[in-house]
JSON list of C-alpha atoms in Angstrom, two decimals:
[
{"chain": "A", "resi": 25, "resn": "UNK", "atom": "CA", "xyz": [-72.59, -27.03, 52.64]},
{"chain": "A", "resi": 26, "resn": "UNK", "atom": "CA", "xyz": [-70.38, -25.14, 55.06]},
{"chain": "A", "resi": 27, "resn": "UNK", "atom": "CA", "xyz": [-68.34, -22.58, 53.17]},
{"chain": "A", "resi": 28, "resn": "UNK", "atom": "CA", "xyz": [-66.30, -19.43, 53.71]},
{"chain": "A", "resi": 29, "resn": "UNK", "atom": "CA", "xyz": [-65.96, -16.96, 50.85]},
{"chain": "A", "resi": 30, "resn": "UNK", "atom": "CA", "xyz": [-63.59, -14.01, 50.90]},
{"chain": "A", "resi": 31, "resn": "UNK", "atom": "CA", "xyz": [-63.36, -10.93, 48.73]},
{"chain": "A", "resi": 32, "resn": "UNK", "atom": "CA", "xyz": [-61.52, -9.45, 47.06]},
{"chain": "A", "resi": 33, "resn": "UNK", "atom": "CA", "xyz": [-59.13, -12.22, 46.08]},
{"chain": "A", "resi": 34, "resn": "UNK", "atom": "CA", "xyz": [-56.31, -9.67, 45.93]},
{"chain": "A", "resi": 35, "resn": "UNK", "atom": "CA", "xyz": [-55.89, -6.02, 46.74]},
{"chain": "A", "resi": 36, "resn": "UNK", "atom": "CA", "xyz": [-53.17, -3.43, 46.18]},
{"chain": "A", "resi": 37, "resn": "UNK", "atom": "CA", "xyz": [-53.14, -0.21, 48.20]},
{"chain": "A", "resi": 38, "resn": "UNK", "atom": "CA", "xyz": [-50.68, 2.57, 48.91]},
{"chain": "A", "resi": 39, "resn": "UNK", "atom": "CA", "xyz": [-48.96, 2.86, 52.25]},
{"chain": "A", "resi": 40, "resn": "UNK", "atom": "CA", "xyz": [-50.98, 4.89, 54.72]},
{"chain": "A", "resi": 41, "resn": "UNK", "atom": "CA", "xyz": [-54.34, 4.10, 53.13]},
{"chain": "A", "resi": 42, "resn": "UNK", "atom": "CA", "xyz": [-57.18, 2.16, 54.75]},
{"chain": "A", "resi": 43, "resn": "UNK", "atom": "CA", "xyz": [-58.79, -0.96, 53.37]},
{"chain": "A", "resi": 44, "resn": "UNK", "atom": "CA", "xyz": [-61.59, -3.39, 54.18]},
{"chain": "A", "resi": 45, "resn": "UNK", "atom": "CA", "xyz": [-61.63, -7.11, 53.51]},
{"chain": "A", "resi": 46, "resn": "UNK", "atom": "CA", "xyz": [-64.85, -9.12, 53.37]},
{"chain": "A", "resi": 47, "resn": "UNK", "atom": "CA", "xyz": [-65.84, -12.58, 54.53]},
{"chain": "A", "resi": 48, "resn": "UNK", "atom": "CA", "xyz": [-69.18, -14.33, 53.96]},
{"chain": "A", "resi": 49, "resn": "UNK", "atom": "CA", "xyz": [-69.89, -17.72, 55.48]},
{"chain": "A", "resi": 50, "resn": "UNK", "atom": "CA", "xyz": [-72.56, -20.38, 55.53]},
{"chain": "A", "resi": 51, "resn": "UNK", "atom": "CA", "xyz": [-71.18, -22.40, 58.45]},
{"chain": "A", "resi": 52, "resn": "UNK", "atom": "CA", "xyz": [-73.84, -23.64, 60.83]},
{"chain": "A", "resi": 53, "resn": "UNK", "atom": "CA", "xyz": [-74.09, -23.97, 63.76]},
{"chain": "A", "resi": 54, "resn": "UNK", "atom": "CA", "xyz": [-71.75, -21.03, 64.22]},
{"chain": "A", "resi": 55, "resn": "UNK", "atom": "CA", "xyz": [-69.25, -20.94, 67.05]},
{"chain": "A", "resi": 56, "resn": "UNK", "atom": "CA", "xyz": [-66.72, -18.23, 66.30]},
{"chain": "A", "resi": 57, "resn": "UNK", "atom": "CA", "xyz": [-64.95, -16.41, 63.50]},
{"chain": "A", "resi": 58, "resn": "UNK", "atom": "CA", "xyz": [-61.26, -15.61, 63.36]},
{"chain": "A", "resi": 59, "resn": "UNK", "atom": "CA", "xyz": [-59.08, -13.53, 61.12]},
{"chain": "A", "resi": 60, "resn": "UNK", "atom": "CA", "xyz": [-55.53, -14.73, 60.54]},
{"chain": "A", "resi": 61, "resn": "UNK", "atom": "CA", "xyz": [-52.59, -13.01, 58.89]},
{"chain": "A", "resi": 62, "resn": "UNK", "atom": "CA", "xyz": [-50.29, -15.24, 56.88]},
{"chain": "A", "resi": 63, "resn": "UNK", "atom": "CA", "xyz": [-46.99, -13.89, 55.65]},
{"chain": "A", "resi": 64, "resn": "UNK", "atom": "CA", "xyz": [-45.52, -15.56, 52.58]},
{"chain": "A", "resi": 65, "resn": "UNK", "atom": "CA", "xyz": [-43.91, -18.86, 53.51]},
{"chain": "A", "resi": 66, "resn": "UNK", "atom": "CA", "xyz": [-45.12, -18.69, 57.11]},
{"chain": "A", "resi": 67, "resn": "UNK", "atom": "CA", "xyz": [-47.94, -20.14, 59.17]},
{"chain": "A", "resi": 68, "resn": "UNK", "atom": "CA", "xyz": [-51.09, -18.11, 59.91]},
{"chain": "A", "resi": 69, "resn": "UNK", "atom": "CA", "xyz": [-51.08, -15.87, 62.98]},
{"chain": "A", "resi": 70, "resn": "UNK", "atom": "CA", "xyz": [-54.31, -14.99, 64.77]},
{"chain": "A", "resi": 71, "resn": "UNK", "atom": "CA", "xyz": [-55.45, -11.35, 64.63]},
{"chain": "A", "resi": 72, "resn": "UNK", "atom": "CA", "xyz": [-58.92, -11.49, 66.19]},
{"chain": "A", "resi": 73, "resn": "UNK", "atom": "CA", "xyz": [-61.52, -13.99, 67.33]},
{"chain": "A", "resi": 74, "resn": "UNK", "atom": "CA", "xyz": [-65.21, -13.13, 67.55]},
{"chain": "A", "resi": 75, "resn": "UNK", "atom": "CA", "xyz": [-68.10, -15.06, 69.04]},
{"chain": "A", "resi": 76, "resn": "UNK", "atom": "CA", "xyz": [-71.79, -14.83, 68.17]},
{"chain": "A", "resi": 77, "resn": "UNK", "atom": "CA", "xyz": [-72.51, -11.97, 70.56]},
{"chain": "A", "resi": 78, "resn": "UNK", "atom": "CA", "xyz": [-69.64, -9.73, 69.49]},
{"chain": "A", "resi": 79, "resn": "UNK", "atom": "CA", "xyz": [-70.09, -7.11, 66.78]},
{"chain": "A", "resi": 80, "resn": "UNK", "atom": "CA", "xyz": [-66.70, -5.42, 66.76]},
{"chain": "A", "resi": 81, "resn": "UNK", "atom": "CA", "xyz": [-63.23, -6.25, 68.00]},
{"chain": "A", "resi": 82, "resn": "UNK", "atom": "CA", "xyz": [-60.02, -4.31, 67.54]},
{"chain": "A", "resi": 83, "resn": "UNK", "atom": "CA", "xyz": [-56.38, -5.29, 67.65]},
{"chain": "A", "resi": 84, "resn": "UNK", "atom": "CA", "xyz": [-54.23, -2.24, 67.05]},
{"chain": "A", "resi": 85, "resn": "UNK", "atom": "CA", "xyz": [-54.83, -1.03, 63.49]},
{"chain": "A", "resi": 86, "resn": "UNK", "atom": "CA", "xyz": [-57.02, -4.06, 62.75]},
{"chain": "A", "resi": 87, "resn": "UNK", "atom": "CA", "xyz": [-60.77, -3.89, 63.43]},
{"chain": "A", "resi": 88, "resn": "UNK", "atom": "CA", "xyz": [-63.02, -6.85, 62.75]},
{"chain": "A", "resi": 89, "resn": "UNK", "atom": "CA", "xyz": [-66.80, -6.70, 62.56]},
{"chain": "A", "resi": 90, "resn": "UNK", "atom": "CA", "xyz": [-69.32, -9.50, 62.64]},
{"chain": "A", "resi": 91, "resn": "UNK", "atom": "CA", "xyz": [-72.97, -9.58, 61.58]},
{"chain": "A", "resi": 92, "resn": "UNK", "atom": "CA", "xyz": [-74.21, -13.00, 62.65]},
{"chain": "A", "resi": 93, "resn": "UNK", "atom": "CA", "xyz": [-77.63, -12.39, 61.09]},
{"chain": "A", "resi": 94, "resn": "UNK", "atom": "CA", "xyz": [-76.28, -11.87, 57.58]},
{"chain": "A", "resi": 95, "resn": "UNK", "atom": "CA", "xyz": [-73.29, -14.14, 58.22]},
{"chain": "A", "resi": 96, "resn": "UNK", "atom": "CA", "xyz": [-70.80, -11.52, 57.16]},
{"chain": "A", "resi": 97, "resn": "UNK", "atom": "CA", "xyz": [-67.56, -10.26, 58.64]},
{"chain": "A", "resi": 98, "resn": "UNK", "atom": "CA", "xyz": [-65.11, -7.60, 57.65]},
{"chain": "A", "resi": 99, "resn": "UNK", "atom": "CA", "xyz": [-61.54, -6.76, 58.57]},
{"chain": "A", "resi": 100, "resn": "UNK", "atom": "CA", "xyz": [-60.63, -3.09, 58.40]},
{"chain": "A", "resi": 101, "resn": "UNK", "atom": "CA", "xyz": [-56.98, -2.09, 58.32]},
{"chain": "A", "resi": 102, "resn": "UNK", "atom": "CA", "xyz": [-56.20, 1.50, 59.19]},
{"chain": "A", "resi": 103, "resn": "UNK", "atom": "CA", "xyz": [-53.15, 3.46, 58.07]},
{"chain": "A", "resi": 104, "resn": "UNK", "atom": "CA", "xyz": [-51.62, 0.52, 56.23]},
{"chain": "A", "resi": 105, "resn": "UNK", "atom": "CA", "xyz": [-47.92, -0.26, 56.49]},
{"chain": "A", "resi": 106, "resn": "UNK", "atom": "CA", "xyz": [-45.60, -2.16, 54.19]},
{"chain": "A", "resi": 107, "resn": "UNK", "atom": "CA", "xyz": [-45.52, -4.97, 56.76]},
{"chain": "A", "resi": 108, "resn": "UNK", "atom": "CA", "xyz": [-49.26, -5.45, 56.32]},
{"chain": "A", "resi": 109, "resn": "UNK", "atom": "CA", "xyz": [-48.55, -7.11, 52.97]},
{"chain": "A", "resi": 110, "resn": "UNK", "atom": "CA", "xyz": [-49.76, -10.67, 53.52]},
{"chain": "A", "resi": 111, "resn": "UNK", "atom": "CA", "xyz": [-52.67, -13.01, 53.00]},
{"chain": "A", "resi": 112, "resn": "UNK", "atom": "CA", "xyz": [-55.60, -12.45, 55.37]},
{"chain": "A", "resi": 113, "resn": "UNK", "atom": "CA", "xyz": [-57.62, -15.57, 56.05]},
{"chain": "A", "resi": 114, "resn": "UNK", "atom": "CA", "xyz": [-61.12, -15.76, 57.48]},
{"chain": "A", "resi": 115, "resn": "UNK", "atom": "CA", "xyz": [-61.75, -18.93, 59.51]},
{"chain": "A", "resi": 116, "resn": "UNK", "atom": "CA", "xyz": [-65.12, -19.99, 60.89]},
{"chain": "A", "resi": 117, "resn": "UNK", "atom": "CA", "xyz": [-65.58, -22.65, 63.55]},
{"chain": "A", "resi": 118, "resn": "UNK", "atom": "CA", "xyz": [-68.72, -24.70, 64.07]},
{"chain": "A", "resi": 119, "resn": "UNK", "atom": "CA", "xyz": [-69.92, -26.04, 67.37]},
{"chain": "A", "resi": 120, "resn": "UNK", "atom": "CA", "xyz": [-71.42, -29.18, 65.95]},
{"chain": "A", "resi": 121, "resn": "UNK", "atom": "CA", "xyz": [-68.53, -31.43, 66.83]},
{"chain": "A", "resi": 122, "resn": "UNK", "atom": "CA", "xyz": [-66.06, -32.01, 69.62]},
{"chain": "A", "resi": 123, "resn": "UNK", "atom": "CA", "xyz": [-63.26, -31.13, 67.24]},
{"chain": "A", "resi": 124, "resn": "UNK", "atom": "CA", "xyz": [-64.66, -27.63, 66.67]},
{"chain": "A", "resi": 125, "resn": "UNK", "atom": "CA", "xyz": [-64.19, -27.98, 62.93]},
{"chain": "A", "resi": 126, "resn": "UNK", "atom": "CA", "xyz": [-62.57, -25.01, 61.21]},
{"chain": "A", "resi": 127, "resn": "UNK", "atom": "CA", "xyz": [-63.60, -23.81, 57.77]},
{"chain": "A", "resi": 128, "resn": "UNK", "atom": "CA", "xyz": [-61.00, -21.74, 55.96]},
{"chain": "A", "resi": 129, "resn": "UNK", "atom": "CA", "xyz": [-61.45, -19.10, 53.31]},
{"chain": "A", "resi": 130, "resn": "UNK", "atom": "CA", "xyz": [-58.92, -18.84, 50.50]},
{"chain": "A", "resi": 131, "resn": "UNK", "atom": "CA", "xyz": [-57.69, -15.53, 51.82]},
{"chain": "A", "resi": 132, "resn": "UNK", "atom": "CA", "xyz": [-57.28, -12.03, 50.45]},
{"chain": "A", "resi": 133, "resn": "UNK", "atom": "CA", "xyz": [-53.76, -11.27, 49.24]},
{"chain": "A", "resi": 134, "resn": "UNK", "atom": "CA", "xyz": [-53.00, -7.70, 50.32]},
{"chain": "A", "resi": 135, "resn": "UNK", "atom": "CA", "xyz": [-50.05, -5.80, 48.86]},
{"chain": "A", "resi": 136, "resn": "UNK", "atom": "CA", "xyz": [-49.07, -2.45, 50.29]},
{"chain": "A", "resi": 137, "resn": "UNK", "atom": "CA", "xyz": [-46.94, -0.27, 48.03]},
{"chain": "A", "resi": 138, "resn": "UNK", "atom": "CA", "xyz": [-44.73, 2.58, 49.24]},
{"chain": "B", "resi": 29, "resn": "UNK", "atom": "CA", "xyz": [-45.22, -15.93, 68.87]},
{"chain": "B", "resi": 30, "resn": "UNK", "atom": "CA", "xyz": [-46.52, -19.44, 69.40]},
{"chain": "B", "resi": 31, "resn": "UNK", "atom": "CA", "xyz": [-44.11, -22.17, 70.52]},
{"chain": "B", "resi": 32, "resn": "UNK", "atom": "CA", "xyz": [-44.69, -24.59, 67.70]},
{"chain": "B", "resi": 33, "resn": "UNK", "atom": "CA", "xyz": [-41.89, -25.69, 65.45]},
{"chain": "B", "resi": 34, "resn": "UNK", "atom": "CA", "xyz": [-41.58, -27.45, 62.13]},
{"chain": "B", "resi": 35, "resn": "UNK", "atom": "CA", "xyz": [-38.57, -28.93, 60.39]},
{"chain": "B", "resi": 36, "resn": "UNK", "atom": "CA", "xyz": [-37.39, -28.82, 57.76]},
{"chain": "B", "resi": 37, "resn": "UNK", "atom": "CA", "xyz": [-38.70, -25.48, 56.50]},
{"chain": "B", "resi": 38, "resn": "UNK", "atom": "CA", "xyz": [-37.93, -26.41, 52.90]},
{"chain": "B", "resi": 39, "resn": "UNK", "atom": "CA", "xyz": [-37.39, -29.84, 51.35]},
{"chain": "B", "resi": 40, "resn": "UNK", "atom": "CA", "xyz": [-36.69, -30.86, 47.77]},
{"chain": "B", "resi": 41, "resn": "UNK", "atom": "CA", "xyz": [-36.55, -34.59, 47.13]},
{"chain": "B", "resi": 42, "resn": "UNK", "atom": "CA", "xyz": [-36.86, -37.09, 44.35]},
{"chain": "B", "resi": 43, "resn": "UNK", "atom": "CA", "xyz": [-39.85, -39.32, 43.60]},
{"chain": "B", "resi": 44, "resn": "UNK", "atom": "CA", "xyz": [-40.07, -42.48, 45.67]},
{"chain": "B", "resi": 45, "resn": "UNK", "atom": "CA", "xyz": [-38.19, -41.20, 48.70]},
{"chain": "B", "resi": 46, "resn": "UNK", "atom": "CA", "xyz": [-39.51, -41.65, 52.22]},
{"chain": "B", "resi": 47, "resn": "UNK", "atom": "CA", "xyz": [-39.76, -38.43, 54.21]},
{"chain": "B", "resi": 48, "resn": "UNK", "atom": "CA", "xyz": [-40.82, -37.36, 57.67]},
{"chain": "B", "resi": 49, "resn": "UNK", "atom": "CA", "xyz": [-41.93, -33.83, 58.46]},
{"chain": "B", "resi": 50, "resn": "UNK", "atom": "CA", "xyz": [-41.37, -32.93, 62.08]},
{"chain": "B", "resi": 51, "resn": "UNK", "atom": "CA", "xyz": [-43.69, -30.90, 64.29]},
{"chain": "B", "resi": 52, "resn": "UNK", "atom": "CA", "xyz": [-43.29, -30.14, 67.96]},
{"chain": "B", "resi": 53, "resn": "UNK", "atom": "CA", "xyz": [-44.96, -27.79, 70.42]},
{"chain": "B", "resi": 54, "resn": "UNK", "atom": "CA", "xyz": [-44.01, -26.77, 73.93]},
{"chain": "B", "resi": 55, "resn": "UNK", "atom": "CA", "xyz": [-47.43, -25.49, 75.03]},
{"chain": "B", "resi": 56, "resn": "UNK", "atom": "CA", "xyz": [-48.70, -28.81, 76.37]},
{"chain": "B", "resi": 57, "resn": "UNK", "atom": "CA", "xyz": [-51.65, -28.83, 73.96]},
{"chain": "B", "resi": 58, "resn": "UNK", "atom": "CA", "xyz": [-53.48, -32.13, 73.56]},
{"chain": "B", "resi": 59, "resn": "UNK", "atom": "CA", "xyz": [-54.95, -31.39, 70.13]},
{"chain": "B", "resi": 60, "resn": "UNK", "atom": "CA", "xyz": [-52.68, -31.17, 67.12]},
{"chain": "B", "resi": 61, "resn": "UNK", "atom": "CA", "xyz": [-53.34, -30.89, 63.39]},
{"chain": "B", "resi": 62, "resn": "UNK", "atom": "CA", "xyz": [-51.72, -31.20, 59.98]},
{"chain": "B", "resi": 63, "resn": "UNK", "atom": "CA", "xyz": [-52.93, -29.05, 57.09]},
{"chain": "B", "resi": 64, "resn": "UNK", "atom": "CA", "xyz": [-52.00, -29.00, 53.43]},
{"chain": "B", "resi": 65, "resn": "UNK", "atom": "CA", "xyz": [-52.06, -25.68, 51.57]},
{"chain": "B", "resi": 66, "resn": "UNK", "atom": "CA", "xyz": [-51.45, -25.02, 47.90]},
{"chain": "B", "resi": 67, "resn": "UNK", "atom": "CA", "xyz": [-50.64, -21.46, 46.71]},
{"chain": "B", "resi": 68, "resn": "UNK", "atom": "CA", "xyz": [-53.67, -19.19, 46.77]},
{"chain": "B", "resi": 69, "resn": "UNK", "atom": "CA", "xyz": [-55.87, -21.93, 48.16]},
{"chain": "B", "resi": 70, "resn": "UNK", "atom": "CA", "xyz": [-57.44, -22.61, 51.53]},
{"chain": "B", "resi": 71, "resn": "UNK", "atom": "CA", "xyz": [-55.95, -24.89, 54.17]},
{"chain": "B", "resi": 72, "resn": "UNK", "atom": "CA", "xyz": [-57.17, -28.48, 54.09]},
{"chain": "B", "resi": 73, "resn": "UNK", "atom": "CA", "xyz": [-57.11, -30.66, 57.20]},
{"chain": "B", "resi": 74, "resn": "UNK", "atom": "CA", "xyz": [-55.33, -33.96, 56.49]},
{"chain": "B", "resi": 75, "resn": "UNK", "atom": "CA", "xyz": [-54.73, -35.36, 60.00]},
{"chain": "B", "resi": 76, "resn": "UNK", "atom": "CA", "xyz": [-55.53, -34.53, 63.60]},
{"chain": "B", "resi": 77, "resn": "UNK", "atom": "CA", "xyz": [-54.92, -35.91, 67.05]},
{"chain": "B", "resi": 78, "resn": "UNK", "atom": "CA", "xyz": [-56.77, -35.50, 70.35]},
{"chain": "B", "resi": 79, "resn": "UNK", "atom": "CA", "xyz": [-53.80, -36.69, 72.37]},
{"chain": "B", "resi": 80, "resn": "UNK", "atom": "CA", "xyz": [-51.20, -39.41, 72.78]},
{"chain": "B", "resi": 81, "resn": "UNK", "atom": "CA", "xyz": [-51.96, -42.54, 70.73]},
{"chain": "B", "resi": 82, "resn": "UNK", "atom": "CA", "xyz": [-54.92, -40.79, 69.09]},
{"chain": "B", "resi": 83, "resn": "UNK", "atom": "CA", "xyz": [-54.82, -39.99, 65.37]},
{"chain": "B", "resi": 84, "resn": "UNK", "atom": "CA", "xyz": [-57.58, -39.42, 62.81]},
{"chain": "B", "resi": 85, "resn": "UNK", "atom": "CA", "xyz": [-57.76, -38.61, 59.12]},
{"chain": "B", "resi": 86, "resn": "UNK", "atom": "CA", "xyz": [-59.03, -35.18, 58.16]},
{"chain": "B", "resi": 87, "resn": "UNK", "atom": "CA", "xyz": [-61.20, -33.89, 55.35]},
{"chain": "B", "resi": 88, "resn": "UNK", "atom": "CA", "xyz": [-58.68, -34.19, 52.55]},
{"chain": "B", "resi": 89, "resn": "UNK", "atom": "CA", "xyz": [-57.56, -37.65, 51.61]},
{"chain": "B", "resi": 90, "resn": "UNK", "atom": "CA", "xyz": [-53.83, -37.97, 52.04]},
{"chain": "B", "resi": 91, "resn": "UNK", "atom": "CA", "xyz": [-51.35, -40.77, 51.49]},
{"chain": "B", "resi": 92, "resn": "UNK", "atom": "CA", "xyz": [-49.37, -39.57, 54.46]},
{"chain": "B", "resi": 93, "resn": "UNK", "atom": "CA", "xyz": [-49.47, -41.10, 57.95]},
{"chain": "B", "resi": 94, "resn": "UNK", "atom": "CA", "xyz": [-48.98, -39.57, 61.39]},
{"chain": "B", "resi": 95, "resn": "UNK", "atom": "CA", "xyz": [-48.10, -40.76, 64.86]},
{"chain": "B", "resi": 96, "resn": "UNK", "atom": "CA", "xyz": [-48.53, -39.30, 68.34]},
{"chain": "B", "resi": 97, "resn": "UNK", "atom": "CA", "xyz": [-46.29, -41.08, 70.81]},
{"chain": "B", "resi": 98, "resn": "UNK", "atom": "CA", "xyz": [-45.58, -37.97, 72.86]},
{"chain": "B", "resi": 99, "resn": "UNK", "atom": "CA", "xyz": [-47.82, -34.99, 73.57]},
{"chain": "B", "resi": 100, "resn": "UNK", "atom": "CA", "xyz": [-45.37, -32.50, 72.14]},
{"chain": "B", "resi": 101, "resn": "UNK", "atom": "CA", "xyz": [-44.50, -34.37, 68.96]},
{"chain": "B", "resi": 102, "resn": "UNK", "atom": "CA", "xyz": [-46.69, -35.03, 65.89]},
{"chain": "B", "resi": 103, "resn": "UNK", "atom": "CA", "xyz": [-44.61, -36.15, 62.89]},
{"chain": "B", "resi": 104, "resn": "UNK", "atom": "CA", "xyz": [-46.03, -36.73, 59.40]},
{"chain": "B", "resi": 105, "resn": "UNK", "atom": "CA", "xyz": [-44.56, -39.39, 57.11]},
{"chain": "B", "resi": 106, "resn": "UNK", "atom": "CA", "xyz": [-44.77, -40.03, 53.38]},
{"chain": "B", "resi": 107, "resn": "UNK", "atom": "CA", "xyz": [-43.56, -43.54, 52.54]},
{"chain": "B", "resi": 108, "resn": "UNK", "atom": "CA", "xyz": [-43.04, -42.83, 48.85]},
{"chain": "B", "resi": 109, "resn": "UNK", "atom": "CA", "xyz": [-43.16, -39.22, 47.77]},
{"chain": "B", "resi": 110, "resn": "UNK", "atom": "CA", "xyz": [-44.63, -38.23, 44.39]},
{"chain": "B", "resi": 111, "resn": "UNK", "atom": "CA", "xyz": [-44.81, -34.91, 42.52]},
{"chain": "B", "resi": 112, "resn": "UNK", "atom": "CA", "xyz": [-48.50, -34.66, 43.50]},
{"chain": "B", "resi": 113, "resn": "UNK", "atom": "CA", "xyz": [-47.36, -34.33, 47.12]},
{"chain": "B", "resi": 114, "resn": "UNK", "atom": "CA", "xyz": [-45.68, -31.01, 46.35]},
{"chain": "B", "resi": 115, "resn": "UNK", "atom": "CA", "xyz": [-47.33, -28.50, 48.66]},
{"chain": "B", "resi": 116, "resn": "UNK", "atom": "CA", "xyz": [-46.97, -26.57, 51.89]},
{"chain": "B", "resi": 117, "resn": "UNK", "atom": "CA", "xyz": [-47.64, -28.55, 55.06]},
{"chain": "B", "resi": 118, "resn": "UNK", "atom": "CA", "xyz": [-48.71, -26.66, 58.18]},
{"chain": "B", "resi": 119, "resn": "UNK", "atom": "CA", "xyz": [-48.81, -28.10, 61.68]},
{"chain": "B", "resi": 120, "resn": "UNK", "atom": "CA", "xyz": [-50.99, -26.58, 64.41]},
{"chain": "B", "resi": 121, "resn": "UNK", "atom": "CA", "xyz": [-52.02, -27.20, 67.99]},
{"chain": "B", "resi": 122, "resn": "UNK", "atom": "CA", "xyz": [-54.98, -25.82, 69.91]},
{"chain": "B", "resi": 123, "resn": "UNK", "atom": "CA", "xyz": [-55.61, -24.77, 73.49]},
{"chain": "B", "resi": 124, "resn": "UNK", "atom": "CA", "xyz": [-58.66, -25.56, 75.62]},
{"chain": "B", "resi": 125, "resn": "UNK", "atom": "CA", "xyz": [-60.54, -22.64, 74.01]},
{"chain": "B", "resi": 126, "resn": "UNK", "atom": "CA", "xyz": [-60.05, -24.12, 70.57]},
{"chain": "B", "resi": 127, "resn": "UNK", "atom": "CA", "xyz": [-57.69, -21.39, 69.40]},
{"chain": "B", "resi": 128, "resn": "UNK", "atom": "CA", "xyz": [-55.19, -22.85, 66.93]},
{"chain": "B", "resi": 129, "resn": "UNK", "atom": "CA", "xyz": [-51.55, -21.89, 66.79]},
{"chain": "B", "resi": 130, "resn": "UNK", "atom": "CA", "xyz": [-49.68, -22.64, 63.60]},
{"chain": "B", "resi": 131, "resn": "UNK", "atom": "CA", "xyz": [-46.09, -23.57, 62.92]},
{"chain": "B", "resi": 132, "resn": "UNK", "atom": "CA", "xyz": [-44.09, -21.87, 60.16]},
{"chain": "B", "resi": 133, "resn": "UNK", "atom": "CA", "xyz": [-44.78, -24.67, 57.68]},
{"chain": "B", "resi": 134, "resn": "UNK", "atom": "CA", "xyz": [-42.71, -27.01, 55.53]},
{"chain": "B", "resi": 135, "resn": "UNK", "atom": "CA", "xyz": [-42.62, -26.34, 51.83]},
{"chain": "B", "resi": 136, "resn": "UNK", "atom": "CA", "xyz": [-42.17, -29.70, 50.09]},
{"chain": "B", "resi": 137, "resn": "UNK", "atom": "CA", "xyz": [-41.16, -30.10, 46.46]},
{"chain": "B", "resi": 138, "resn": "UNK", "atom": "CA", "xyz": [-41.05, -33.57, 44.93]},
{"chain": "B", "resi": 139, "resn": "UNK", "atom": "CA", "xyz": [-39.23, -33.80, 41.62]}
]
């Protein structure tokens, strides 16, 4: 069964600190993996997208890694800011259908305190 | 920010009412989607469309219906709302690379 599991479920850190969010998936055949940021009451916004051959991709203070062999990804946030408080969702796409089916994790709820 | 819009943003209605959630995008995308999301839970696909006059049901069974008469417009309708329909509804469209862009969502509460 295709699944995406994220950990931790929630995380509280102090402003300026770094943190790492984890994503494990069983989706096959794998096409790509995306990290989205979803602010409360808003739609998800894409942070990074990684294909099978990519190991690391950065977007400002966000760095995503992908290990396609172990089917794991991480999102590292550097020097956190209050505006980083949001839910971070890992989304994996398969290439087994024309639709490019997306499998969503439940997200990690990050809270950054001053 | 993506050019995809949803109205209303918030809606509180009584049981039995008919409602239509609007979604429009100005990016010319053929593929559009409706997702349902409960607090702390993952998004579930309820409807999708490959283009005009094309609509399909998603993974999660839903009593809602959709239509796609114009490329830019993908409204979702509930003929008779019930408390179990209370949720957040997210509309999305995707480009030729399969990257999805989401609207801000409609938070629906049925009393």
